[in-house]
């Protein structure tokens, strides 16, 4: 007869450090809430103007500028990345010089340069195609788009180059052995595999671009921050409108972050044995585990 052994009694591990951290965080949060509650802030003004027409127009302009600047940055960045990896020394040097210049100067300075080029050029003359005064041609939106988009292209060039170089060279060699051209190999073999590496930092760049649009107030473009400042001048609620703008930025970045998560999850297929759970799956599993714990009790 096999000798019977006592059942193992599992003793849960205690984590006093977690409770201490929770108490400290809640204490700090309570201190901040109390400080702002006692301050001279009219909190009713934030929800009152949250969906104001001027604010909503600023939100729309911010989204438009973010998407347009990122499209310009991604397309031009991909071209620059291919140029950097080219064996042609001229294209390689041009791409390197572009990245060196636009990464080495602040984006705020670049915005001011584009907006004030009318002091240097009186007219823009493209021959029979287009001719106009520079002040009429360089609108606030165009200055903001060029300032943000061309600067973003320098960063996207390095991100795309890192993604392309992450693909194993054997993939390219196999495609060439099958008779594929360099361009076809890049489109069908290299770029789809590089997306898994490119998507996460690109998502971060989109979120960063959304917040960087607040700098275009320097070129008088009516984005979210400038709209909030205009409302503040008429309502007298300066601090409240800054809090309102911060709230809108938080909402937009949350939406973009959620989209980034699902996009990363999509391109992770084939590289992970099991895909990471979605936020809804995490909530469902937490609720189910809690119910099971209650049932066992």
PDB file of C-alpha atoms in Angstrom:
ATOM      1  CA  UNK A   1       0.000   0.000   0.000  1.00  0.00           C
ATOM      2  CA  UNK A   2       1.434   3.382  -0.920  1.00  0.00           C
ATOM      3  CA  UNK A   3       1.981   5.631   2.013  1.00  0.00           C
ATOM      4  CA  UNK A   4      -0.608   8.410   2.225  1.00  0.00           C
ATOM      5  CA  UNK A   5       0.696  11.962   2.505  1.00  0.00           C
ATOM      6  CA  UNK A   6      -1.042  15.007   3.842  1.00  0.00           C
ATOM      7  CA  UNK A   7      -2.466  17.428   1.342  1.00  0.00           C
ATOM      8  CA  UNK A   8      -0.305  20.426   0.668  1.00  0.00           C
ATOM      9  CA  UNK A   9      -1.801  23.576   2.080  1.00  0.00           C
ATOM     10  CA  UNK A  10      -1.020  26.578  -0.089  1.00  0.00           C
ATOM     11  CA  UNK A  11      -0.331  29.728   1.877  1.00  0.00           C
ATOM     12  CA  UNK A  12      -0.719  32.932  -0.148  1.00  0.00           C
ATOM     13  CA  UNK A  13       2.311  35.178  -0.211  1.00  0.00           C
ATOM     14  CA  UNK A  14       1.786  38.499   1.507  1.00  0.00           C
ATOM     15  CA  UNK A  15       2.866  41.689  -0.198  1.00  0.00           C
ATOM     16  CA  UNK A  16       2.987  44.485   2.384  1.00  0.00           C
ATOM     17  CA  UNK A  17       4.990  46.663  -0.001  1.00  0.00           C
ATOM     18  CA  UNK A  18       2.042  46.825  -2.388  1.00  0.00           C
ATOM     19  CA  UNK A  19      -0.277  48.096   0.329  1.00  0.00           C
ATOM     20  CA  UNK A  20       2.294  50.669   1.392  1.00  0.00           C
ATOM     21  CA  UNK A  21       2.678  51.922  -2.190  1.00  0.00           C
ATOM     22  CA  UNK A  22      -1.101  52.089  -2.583  1.00  0.00           C
ATOM     23  CA  UNK A  23      -1.439  54.168   0.587  1.00  0.00           C
ATOM     24  CA  UNK A  24       1.303  56.554  -0.531  1.00  0.00           C
ATOM     25  CA  UNK A  25      -0.206  56.974  -4.007  1.00  0.00           C
ATOM     26  CA  UNK A  26      -3.696  57.564  -2.621  1.00  0.00           C
ATOM     27  CA  UNK A  27      -2.297  60.062  -0.126  1.00  0.00           C
ATOM     28  CA  UNK A  28      -0.475  62.003  -2.851  1.00  0.00           C
ATOM     29  CA  UNK A  29      -3.600  61.940  -5.039  1.00  0.00           C
ATOM     30  CA  UNK A  30      -5.753  63.207  -2.184  1.00  0.00           C
ATOM     31  CA  UNK A  31      -3.246  66.019  -1.554  1.00  0.00           C
ATOM     32  CA  UNK A  32      -3.373  67.124  -5.206  1.00  0.00           C
ATOM     33  CA  UNK A  33      -7.177  66.983  -5.331  1.00  0.00           C
ATOM     34  CA  UNK A  34      -7.422  69.034  -2.138  1.00  0.00           C
ATOM     35  CA  UNK A  35      -4.913  71.592  -3.412  1.00  0.00           C
ATOM     36  CA  UNK A  36      -6.741  72.151  -6.700  1.00  0.00           C
ATOM     37  CA  UNK A  37     -10.147  72.087  -4.999  1.00  0.00           C
ATOM     38  CA  UNK A  38      -9.078  74.938  -2.722  1.00  0.00           C
ATOM     39  CA  UNK A  39      -7.499  76.882  -5.590  1.00  0.00           C
ATOM     40  CA  UNK A  40      -9.193  79.654  -7.527  1.00  0.00           C
ATOM     41  CA  UNK A  41     -10.407  77.460 -10.375  1.00  0.00           C
ATOM     42  CA  UNK A  42     -13.934  77.508 -11.770  1.00  0.00           C
ATOM     43  CA  UNK A  43     -14.250  73.816 -12.598  1.00  0.00           C
ATOM     44  CA  UNK A  44     -17.760  74.305 -13.993  1.00  0.00           C
ATOM     45  CA  UNK A  45     -16.237  76.191 -16.938  1.00  0.00           C
ATOM     46  CA  UNK A  46     -14.435  73.062 -18.207  1.00  0.00           C
ATOM     47  CA  UNK A  47     -17.556  70.970 -18.986  1.00  0.00           C
ATOM     48  CA  UNK A  48     -19.402  74.121 -20.102  1.00  0.00           C
ATOM     49  CA  UNK A  49     -16.918  74.810 -22.909  1.00  0.00           C
ATOM     50  CA  UNK A  50     -15.787  71.230 -23.571  1.00  0.00           C
ATOM     51  CA  UNK A  51     -18.001  70.940 -26.666  1.00  0.00           C
ATOM     52  CA  UNK A  52     -17.932  74.592 -27.652  1.00  0.00           C
ATOM     53  CA  UNK A  53     -17.932  75.209 -31.391  1.00  0.00           C
ATOM     54  CA  UNK A  54     -14.528  76.902 -31.332  1.00  0.00           C
ATOM     55  CA  UNK A  55     -13.048  74.055 -29.278  1.00  0.00           C
ATOM     56  CA  UNK A  56     -14.495  71.387 -31.574  1.00  0.00           C
ATOM     57  CA  UNK A  57     -13.151  73.217 -34.611  1.00  0.00           C
ATOM     58  CA  UNK A  58      -9.743  73.292 -32.966  1.00  0.00           C
ATOM     59  CA  UNK A  59      -9.964  69.549 -32.275  1.00  0.00           C
ATOM     60  CA  UNK A  60     -10.848  68.905 -35.909  1.00  0.00           C
ATOM     61  CA  UNK A  61      -7.946  71.036 -37.145  1.00  0.00           C
ATOM     62  CA  UNK A  62      -5.586  69.241 -34.761  1.00  0.00           C
ATOM     63  CA  UNK A  63      -6.659  65.838 -36.089  1.00  0.00           C
ATOM     64  CA  UNK A  64      -6.402  67.027 -39.686  1.00  0.00           C
ATOM     65  CA  UNK A  65      -2.911  68.404 -39.164  1.00  0.00           C
ATOM     66  CA  UNK A  66      -1.804  65.276 -37.292  1.00  0.00           C
ATOM     67  CA  UNK A  67      -2.951  62.920 -40.049  1.00  0.00           C
ATOM     68  CA  UNK A  68      -1.620  65.081 -42.890  1.00  0.00           C
ATOM     69  CA  UNK A  69       1.783  65.649 -41.269  1.00  0.00           C
ATOM     70  CA  UNK A  70       2.165  61.946 -40.435  1.00  0.00           C
ATOM     71  CA  UNK A  71       1.255  60.925 -43.986  1.00  0.00           C
ATOM     72  CA  UNK A  72       3.871  63.316 -45.338  1.00  0.00           C
ATOM     73  CA  UNK A  73       6.403  62.092 -42.789  1.00  0.00           C
ATOM     74  CA  UNK A  74       5.789  58.379 -43.409  1.00  0.00           C
ATOM     75  CA  UNK A  75       5.881  58.594 -47.213  1.00  0.00           C
ATOM     76  CA  UNK A  76       8.947  60.818 -47.326  1.00  0.00           C
ATOM     77  CA  UNK A  77      10.582  58.870 -44.499  1.00  0.00           C
ATOM     78  CA  UNK A  78      10.206  55.593 -46.394  1.00  0.00           C
ATOM     79  CA  UNK A  79      11.765  57.163 -49.485  1.00  0.00           C
ATOM     80  CA  UNK A  80      14.651  58.519 -47.428  1.00  0.00           C
ATOM     81  CA  UNK A  81      15.150  55.126 -45.758  1.00  0.00           C
ATOM     82  CA  UNK A  82      15.467  53.432 -49.153  1.00  0.00           C
ATOM     83  CA  UNK A  83      17.871  56.157 -50.247  1.00  0.00           C
ATOM     84  CA  UNK A  84      19.968  55.631 -47.093  1.00  0.00           C
ATOM     85  CA  UNK A  85      20.239  51.913 -47.891  1.00  0.00           C
ATOM     86  CA  UNK A  86      21.045  52.507 -51.562  1.00  0.00           C
ATOM     87  CA  UNK A  87      24.485  51.724 -52.955  1.00  0.00           C
ATOM     88  CA  UNK A  88      24.374  55.036 -54.830  1.00  0.00           C
ATOM     89  CA  UNK A  89      26.640  57.403 -52.861  1.00  0.00           C
ATOM     90  CA  UNK A  90      24.767  60.506 -54.069  1.00  0.00           C
ATOM     91  CA  UNK A  91      21.312  59.430 -52.885  1.00  0.00           C
ATOM     92  CA  UNK A  92      22.857  58.052 -49.697  1.00  0.00           C
ATOM     93  CA  UNK A  93      24.543  61.368 -48.946  1.00  0.00           C
ATOM     94  CA  UNK A  94      21.397  63.377 -49.727  1.00  0.00           C
ATOM     95  CA  UNK A  95      19.299  61.254 -47.371  1.00  0.00           C
ATOM     96  CA  UNK A  96      21.943  61.437 -44.629  1.00  0.00           C
ATOM     97  CA  UNK A  97      22.153  65.234 -44.974  1.00  0.00           C
ATOM     98  CA  UNK A  98      18.379  65.574 -44.780  1.00  0.00           C
ATOM     99  CA  UNK A  99      18.175  63.503 -41.592  1.00  0.00           C
ATOM    100  CA  UNK A 100      21.146  65.337 -40.100  1.00  0.00           C
ATOM    101  CA  UNK A 101      19.628  68.775 -40.705  1.00  0.00           C
ATOM    102  CA  UNK A 102      16.015  68.189 -39.676  1.00  0.00           C
ATOM    103  CA  UNK A 103      16.900  66.139 -36.597  1.00  0.00           C
ATOM    104  CA  UNK A 104      19.518  68.658 -35.565  1.00  0.00           C
ATOM    105  CA  UNK A 105      17.263  71.731 -35.485  1.00  0.00           C
ATOM    106  CA  UNK A 106      14.216  72.253 -33.215  1.00  0.00           C
ATOM    107  CA  UNK A 107      10.822  71.808 -34.818  1.00  0.00           C
ATOM    108  CA  UNK A 108       9.688  75.114 -33.296  1.00  0.00           C
ATOM    109  CA  UNK A 109      12.465  76.925 -35.158  1.00  0.00           C
ATOM    110  CA  UNK A 110      11.545  75.142 -38.384  1.00  0.00           C
ATOM    111  CA  UNK A 111       7.931  76.267 -38.020  1.00  0.00           C
ATOM    112  CA  UNK A 112       9.014  79.888 -37.567  1.00  0.00           C
ATOM    113  CA  UNK A 113      11.345  79.659 -40.581  1.00  0.00           C
ATOM    114  CA  UNK A 114       8.602  78.405 -42.887  1.00  0.00           C
ATOM    115  CA  UNK A 115       6.179  81.038 -41.616  1.00  0.00           C
ATOM    116  CA  UNK A 116       8.648  83.904 -42.049  1.00  0.00           C
ATOM    117  CA  UNK A 117      10.157  82.960 -45.400  1.00  0.00           C
ATOM    118  CA  UNK A 118       8.138  85.822 -46.836  1.00  0.00           C
ATOM    119  CA  UNK A 119      10.864  88.074 -45.444  1.00  0.00           C
ATOM    120  CA  UNK A 120      13.309  86.337 -47.798  1.00  0.00           C
ATOM    121  CA  UNK A 121      11.175  85.593 -50.866  1.00  0.00           C
ATOM    122  CA  UNK A 122       8.585  88.062 -52.050  1.00  0.00           C
ATOM    123  CA  UNK A 123       7.113  85.753 -54.689  1.00  0.00           C
ATOM    124  CA  UNK A 124       6.940  82.051 -55.380  1.00  0.00           C
ATOM    125  CA  UNK A 125       7.488  81.522 -59.081  1.00  0.00           C
ATOM    126  CA  UNK A 126       7.133  78.083 -60.656  1.00  0.00           C
ATOM    127  CA  UNK A 127       7.061  79.366 -64.199  1.00  0.00           C
ATOM    128  CA  UNK A 128       3.838  78.684 -66.117  1.00  0.00           C
ATOM    129  CA  UNK A 129       2.546  76.378 -63.365  1.00  0.00           C
ATOM    130  CA  UNK A 130       2.131  78.760 -60.459  1.00  0.00           C
ATOM    131  CA  UNK A 131       3.086  82.276 -59.409  1.00  0.00           C
ATOM    132  CA  UNK A 132       1.877  84.175 -56.352  1.00  0.00           C
ATOM    133  CA  UNK A 133       3.039  86.291 -53.459  1.00  0.00           C
ATOM    134  CA  UNK A 134       4.719  84.258 -50.753  1.00  0.00           C
ATOM    135  CA  UNK A 135       2.458  85.677 -48.036  1.00  0.00           C
ATOM    136  CA  UNK A 136      -0.611  84.406 -49.906  1.00  0.00           C
ATOM    137  CA  UNK A 137       0.982  81.043 -50.730  1.00  0.00           C
ATOM    138  CA  UNK A 138       2.357  80.181 -47.286  1.00  0.00           C
ATOM    139  CA  UNK A 139      -0.858  79.882 -45.301  1.00  0.00           C
ATOM    140  CA  UNK A 140      -0.757  78.957 -41.582  1.00  0.00           C
ATOM    141  CA  UNK A 141      -1.868  75.413 -42.417  1.00  0.00           C
ATOM    142  CA  UNK A 142       0.802  74.952 -45.080  1.00  0.00           C
ATOM    143  CA  UNK A 143       3.508  76.335 -42.784  1.00  0.00           C
ATOM    144  CA  UNK A 144       2.380  73.983 -40.017  1.00  0.00           C
ATOM    145  CA  UNK A 145       2.208  71.016 -42.396  1.00  0.00           C
ATOM    146  CA  UNK A 146       5.678  71.590 -43.833  1.00  0.00           C
ATOM    147  CA  UNK A 147       7.222  72.340 -40.458  1.00  0.00           C
ATOM    148  CA  UNK A 148       5.841  69.204 -38.801  1.00  0.00           C
ATOM    149  CA  UNK A 149       5.788  66.843 -41.786  1.00  0.00           C
ATOM    150  CA  UNK A 150       9.319  67.463 -43.028  1.00  0.00           C
ATOM    151  CA  UNK A 151      10.687  67.230 -39.500  1.00  0.00           C
ATOM    152  CA  UNK A 152       8.808  63.964 -38.904  1.00  0.00           C
ATOM    153  CA  UNK A 153      10.199  62.507 -42.134  1.00  0.00           C
ATOM    154  CA  UNK A 154      13.710  62.595 -40.660  1.00  0.00           C
ATOM    155  CA  UNK A 155      12.632  60.459 -37.704  1.00  0.00           C
ATOM    156  CA  UNK A 156      10.488  58.135 -39.808  1.00  0.00           C
ATOM    157  CA  UNK A 157      13.440  57.593 -42.131  1.00  0.00           C
ATOM    158  CA  UNK A 158      15.443  56.079 -39.280  1.00  0.00           C
ATOM    159  CA  UNK A 159      12.465  54.042 -38.061  1.00  0.00           C
ATOM    160  CA  UNK A 160      11.805  52.655 -41.540  1.00  0.00           C
ATOM    161  CA  UNK A 161      15.499  51.951 -42.096  1.00  0.00           C
ATOM    162  CA  UNK A 162      15.661  49.996 -38.838  1.00  0.00           C
ATOM    163  CA  UNK A 163      12.597  47.994 -39.863  1.00  0.00           C
ATOM    164  CA  UNK A 164      13.954  47.205 -43.317  1.00  0.00           C
ATOM    165  CA  UNK A 165      17.314  46.140 -41.913  1.00  0.00           C
ATOM    166  CA  UNK A 166      15.568  43.878 -39.386  1.00  0.00           C
ATOM    167  CA  UNK A 167      14.371  41.608 -42.212  1.00  0.00           C
ATOM    168  CA  UNK A 168      16.776  38.739 -42.809  1.00  0.00           C
ATOM    169  CA  UNK A 169      18.888  39.142 -45.938  1.00  0.00           C
ATOM    170  CA  UNK A 170      18.036  35.589 -46.912  1.00  0.00           C
ATOM    171  CA  UNK A 171      14.496  36.754 -47.693  1.00  0.00           C
ATOM    172  CA  UNK A 172      15.820  39.218 -50.249  1.00  0.00           C
ATOM    173  CA  UNK A 173      18.248  36.707 -51.726  1.00  0.00           C
ATOM    174  CA  UNK A 174      15.484  34.118 -52.100  1.00  0.00           C
ATOM    175  CA  UNK A 175      13.236  36.665 -53.824  1.00  0.00           C
ATOM    176  CA  UNK A 176      16.013  37.633 -56.244  1.00  0.00           C
ATOM    177  CA  UNK A 177      16.654  33.951 -56.937  1.00  0.00           C
ATOM    178  CA  UNK A 178      13.004  33.626 -57.976  1.00  0.00           C
ATOM    179  CA  UNK A 179      13.475  36.465 -60.461  1.00  0.00           C
ATOM    180  CA  UNK A 180      11.860  39.303 -58.498  1.00  0.00           C
ATOM    181  CA  UNK A 181      13.106  42.799 -59.152  1.00  0.00           C
ATOM    182  CA  UNK A 182      14.446  44.985 -56.354  1.00  0.00           C
ATOM    183  CA  UNK A 183      11.292  47.095 -56.223  1.00  0.00           C
ATOM    184  CA  UNK A 184       8.982  44.078 -56.243  1.00  0.00           C
ATOM    185  CA  UNK A 185      11.027  42.405 -53.522  1.00  0.00           C
ATOM    186  CA  UNK A 186      10.796  45.524 -51.417  1.00  0.00           C
ATOM    187  CA  UNK A 187       7.015  45.815 -51.829  1.00  0.00           C
ATOM    188  CA  UNK A 188       6.018  42.179 -51.430  1.00  0.00           C
ATOM    189  CA  UNK A 189       8.691  40.641 -49.212  1.00  0.00           C
ATOM    190  CA  UNK A 190      10.641  43.187 -47.185  1.00  0.00           C
ATOM    191  CA  UNK A 191       8.093  45.883 -46.292  1.00  0.00           C
ATOM    192  CA  UNK A 192       5.333  43.515 -45.011  1.00  0.00           C
ATOM    193  CA  UNK A 193       7.830  41.816 -42.671  1.00  0.00           C
ATOM    194  CA  UNK A 194       9.337  45.131 -41.588  1.00  0.00           C
ATOM    195  CA  UNK A 195       5.933  46.413 -40.476  1.00  0.00           C
ATOM    196  CA  UNK A 196       6.151  44.369 -37.275  1.00  0.00           C
ATOM    197  CA  UNK A 197       9.191  46.443 -36.281  1.00  0.00           C
ATOM    198  CA  UNK A 198       8.011  49.743 -37.748  1.00  0.00           C
ATOM    199  CA  UNK A 199       4.465  49.906 -36.344  1.00  0.00           C
ATOM    200  CA  UNK A 200       5.216  50.336 -32.584  1.00  0.00           C
ATOM    201  CA  UNK A 201       7.578  53.337 -32.909  1.00  0.00           C
ATOM    202  CA  UNK A 202       5.372  54.803 -35.644  1.00  0.00           C
ATOM    203  CA  UNK A 203       2.404  54.661 -33.286  1.00  0.00           C
ATOM    204  CA  UNK A 204       4.456  56.524 -30.705  1.00  0.00           C
ATOM    205  CA  UNK A 205       5.339  59.119 -33.341  1.00  0.00           C
ATOM    206  CA  UNK A 206       1.649  59.618 -34.165  1.00  0.00           C
ATOM    207  CA  UNK A 207       0.856  60.290 -30.508  1.00  0.00           C
ATOM    208  CA  UNK A 208       3.855  62.587 -30.244  1.00  0.00           C
ATOM    209  CA  UNK A 209       2.761  64.401 -33.402  1.00  0.00           C
ATOM    210  CA  UNK A 210      -0.705  64.927 -31.920  1.00  0.00           C
ATOM    211  CA  UNK A 211       0.845  66.746 -28.965  1.00  0.00           C
ATOM    212  CA  UNK A 212       3.452  68.557 -31.059  1.00  0.00           C
ATOM    213  CA  UNK A 213       0.670  70.247 -33.039  1.00  0.00           C
ATOM    214  CA  UNK A 214       0.301  72.568 -30.045  1.00  0.00           C
ATOM    215  CA  UNK A 215       3.497  74.278 -31.241  1.00  0.00           C
ATOM    216  CA  UNK A 216       1.833  75.517 -34.438  1.00  0.00           C
ATOM    217  CA  UNK A 217       0.242  78.252 -32.369  1.00  0.00           C
ATOM    218  CA  UNK A 218       3.452  80.056 -33.373  1.00  0.00           C
ATOM    219  CA  UNK A 219       2.276  80.171 -37.019  1.00  0.00           C
ATOM    220  CA  UNK A 220      -1.261  81.275 -36.049  1.00  0.00           C
ATOM    221  CA  UNK A 221      -2.998  78.049 -37.073  1.00  0.00           C
ATOM    222  CA  UNK A 222      -6.284  77.498 -35.245  1.00  0.00           C
ATOM    223  CA  UNK A 223      -5.595  74.130 -33.621  1.00  0.00           C
ATOM    224  CA  UNK A 224      -6.815  72.990 -30.196  1.00  0.00           C
ATOM    225  CA  UNK A 225      -4.496  75.070 -28.013  1.00  0.00           C
ATOM    226  CA  UNK A 226      -5.028  78.286 -29.975  1.00  0.00           C
ATOM    227  CA  UNK A 227      -8.810  77.738 -29.914  1.00  0.00           C
ATOM    228  CA  UNK A 228      -8.676  77.240 -26.145  1.00  0.00           C
ATOM    229  CA  UNK A 229      -6.669  80.446 -25.789  1.00  0.00           C
ATOM    230  CA  UNK A 230      -9.205  82.336 -27.903  1.00  0.00           C
ATOM    231  CA  UNK A 231     -12.044  81.065 -25.712  1.00  0.00           C
ATOM    232  CA  UNK A 232     -10.024  82.015 -22.625  1.00  0.00           C
ATOM    233  CA  UNK A 233      -9.694  85.623 -23.846  1.00  0.00           C
ATOM    234  CA  UNK A 234     -13.455  86.011 -24.214  1.00  0.00           C
ATOM    235  CA  UNK A 235     -14.484  84.067 -21.097  1.00  0.00           C
ATOM    236  CA  UNK A 236     -11.665  85.104 -18.765  1.00  0.00           C
ATOM    237  CA  UNK A 237     -11.131  81.487 -17.698  1.00  0.00           C
ATOM    238  CA  UNK A 238      -7.474  81.154 -18.697  1.00  0.00           C
ATOM    239  CA  UNK A 239      -6.424  78.307 -16.420  1.00  0.00           C
ATOM    240  CA  UNK A 240      -9.713  76.468 -16.963  1.00  0.00           C
ATOM    241  CA  UNK A 241      -9.276  76.484 -20.748  1.00  0.00           C
ATOM    242  CA  UNK A 242      -5.748  75.108 -20.397  1.00  0.00           C
ATOM    243  CA  UNK A 243      -7.154  72.262 -18.299  1.00  0.00           C
ATOM    244  CA  UNK A 244      -9.816  71.767 -20.966  1.00  0.00           C
ATOM    245  CA  UNK A 245      -7.188  71.526 -23.711  1.00  0.00           C
ATOM    246  CA  UNK A 246      -5.221  69.020 -21.621  1.00  0.00           C
ATOM    247  CA  UNK A 247      -8.389  66.955 -21.216  1.00  0.00           C
ATOM    248  CA  UNK A 248      -8.978  66.875 -24.972  1.00  0.00           C
ATOM    249  CA  UNK A 249      -5.365  65.863 -25.598  1.00  0.00           C
ATOM    250  CA  UNK A 250      -5.777  63.012 -23.102  1.00  0.00           C
ATOM    251  CA  UNK A 251      -8.954  61.837 -24.854  1.00  0.00           C
ATOM    252  CA  UNK A 252      -7.323  61.901 -28.294  1.00  0.00           C
ATOM    253  CA  UNK A 253      -4.123  60.194 -27.173  1.00  0.00           C
ATOM    254  CA  UNK A 254      -6.187  57.462 -25.497  1.00  0.00           C
ATOM    255  CA  UNK A 255      -8.041  56.807 -28.752  1.00  0.00           C
ATOM    256  CA  UNK A 256      -4.800  56.732 -30.747  1.00  0.00           C
ATOM    257  CA  UNK A 257      -3.135  54.473 -28.157  1.00  0.00           C
ATOM    258  CA  UNK A 258      -5.998  51.993 -28.397  1.00  0.00           C
ATOM    259  CA  UNK A 259      -5.733  51.951 -32.183  1.00  0.00           C
ATOM    260  CA  UNK A 260      -1.973  51.453 -31.928  1.00  0.00           C
ATOM    261  CA  UNK A 261      -2.473  48.445 -29.629  1.00  0.00           C
ATOM    262  CA  UNK A 262      -4.793  46.692 -32.086  1.00  0.00           C
ATOM    263  CA  UNK A 263      -2.514  47.522 -35.031  1.00  0.00           C
ATOM    264  CA  UNK A 264       0.506  46.059 -33.231  1.00  0.00           C
ATOM    265  CA  UNK A 265      -1.565  42.996 -32.369  1.00  0.00           C
ATOM    266  CA  UNK A 266      -2.511  42.572 -36.035  1.00  0.00           C
ATOM    267  CA  UNK A 267       1.067  42.678 -37.309  1.00  0.00           C
ATOM    268  CA  UNK A 268       2.237  40.391 -34.487  1.00  0.00           C
ATOM    269  CA  UNK A 269       0.479  37.470 -36.152  1.00  0.00           C
ATOM    270  CA  UNK A 270       2.940  34.828 -37.251  1.00  0.00           C
ATOM    271  CA  UNK A 271       5.691  36.009 -34.910  1.00  0.00           C
ATOM    272  CA  UNK A 272       4.022  35.110 -31.581  1.00  0.00           C
ATOM    273  CA  UNK A 273       2.564  31.760 -30.567  1.00  0.00           C
ATOM    274  CA  UNK A 274      -0.392  33.469 -28.950  1.00  0.00           C
ATOM    275  CA  UNK A 275      -1.547  37.032 -29.508  1.00  0.00           C
ATOM    276  CA  UNK A 276      -1.751  39.342 -26.481  1.00  0.00           C
ATOM    277  CA  UNK A 277      -5.295  39.706 -25.127  1.00  0.00           C
ATOM    278  CA  UNK A 278      -7.381  42.691 -26.082  1.00  0.00           C
ATOM    279  CA  UNK A 279      -8.542  45.110 -23.348  1.00  0.00           C
ATOM    280  CA  UNK A 280     -12.015  43.562 -23.467  1.00  0.00           C
ATOM    281  CA  UNK A 281     -10.539  40.067 -23.112  1.00  0.00           C
ATOM    282  CA  UNK A 282      -8.508  41.246 -20.095  1.00  0.00           C
ATOM    283  CA  UNK A 283     -11.634  42.654 -18.447  1.00  0.00           C
ATOM    284  CA  UNK A 284     -13.627  39.494 -19.209  1.00  0.00           C
ATOM    285  CA  UNK A 285     -10.926  37.205 -17.791  1.00  0.00           C
ATOM    286  CA  UNK A 286     -10.676  39.342 -14.642  1.00  0.00           C
ATOM    287  CA  UNK A 287     -14.448  39.231 -14.099  1.00  0.00           C
ATOM    288  CA  UNK A 288     -14.577  35.472 -14.707  1.00  0.00           C
ATOM    289  CA  UNK A 289     -11.713  34.800 -12.295  1.00  0.00           C
ATOM    290  CA  UNK A 290     -13.419  36.968  -9.655  1.00  0.00           C
ATOM    291  CA  UNK A 291     -16.689  35.048 -10.086  1.00  0.00           C
ATOM    292  CA  UNK A 292     -14.888  31.723  -9.813  1.00  0.00           C
ATOM    293  CA  UNK A 293     -13.230  32.886  -6.601  1.00  0.00           C
ATOM    294  CA  UNK A 294     -16.621  33.863  -5.169  1.00  0.00           C
ATOM    295  CA  UNK A 295     -18.110  30.478  -6.137  1.00  0.00           C
ATOM    296  CA  UNK A 296     -15.277  28.507  -4.529  1.00  0.00           C
ATOM    297  CA  UNK A 297     -15.713  30.469  -1.335  1.00  0.00           C
TER     298      UNK A 297
END
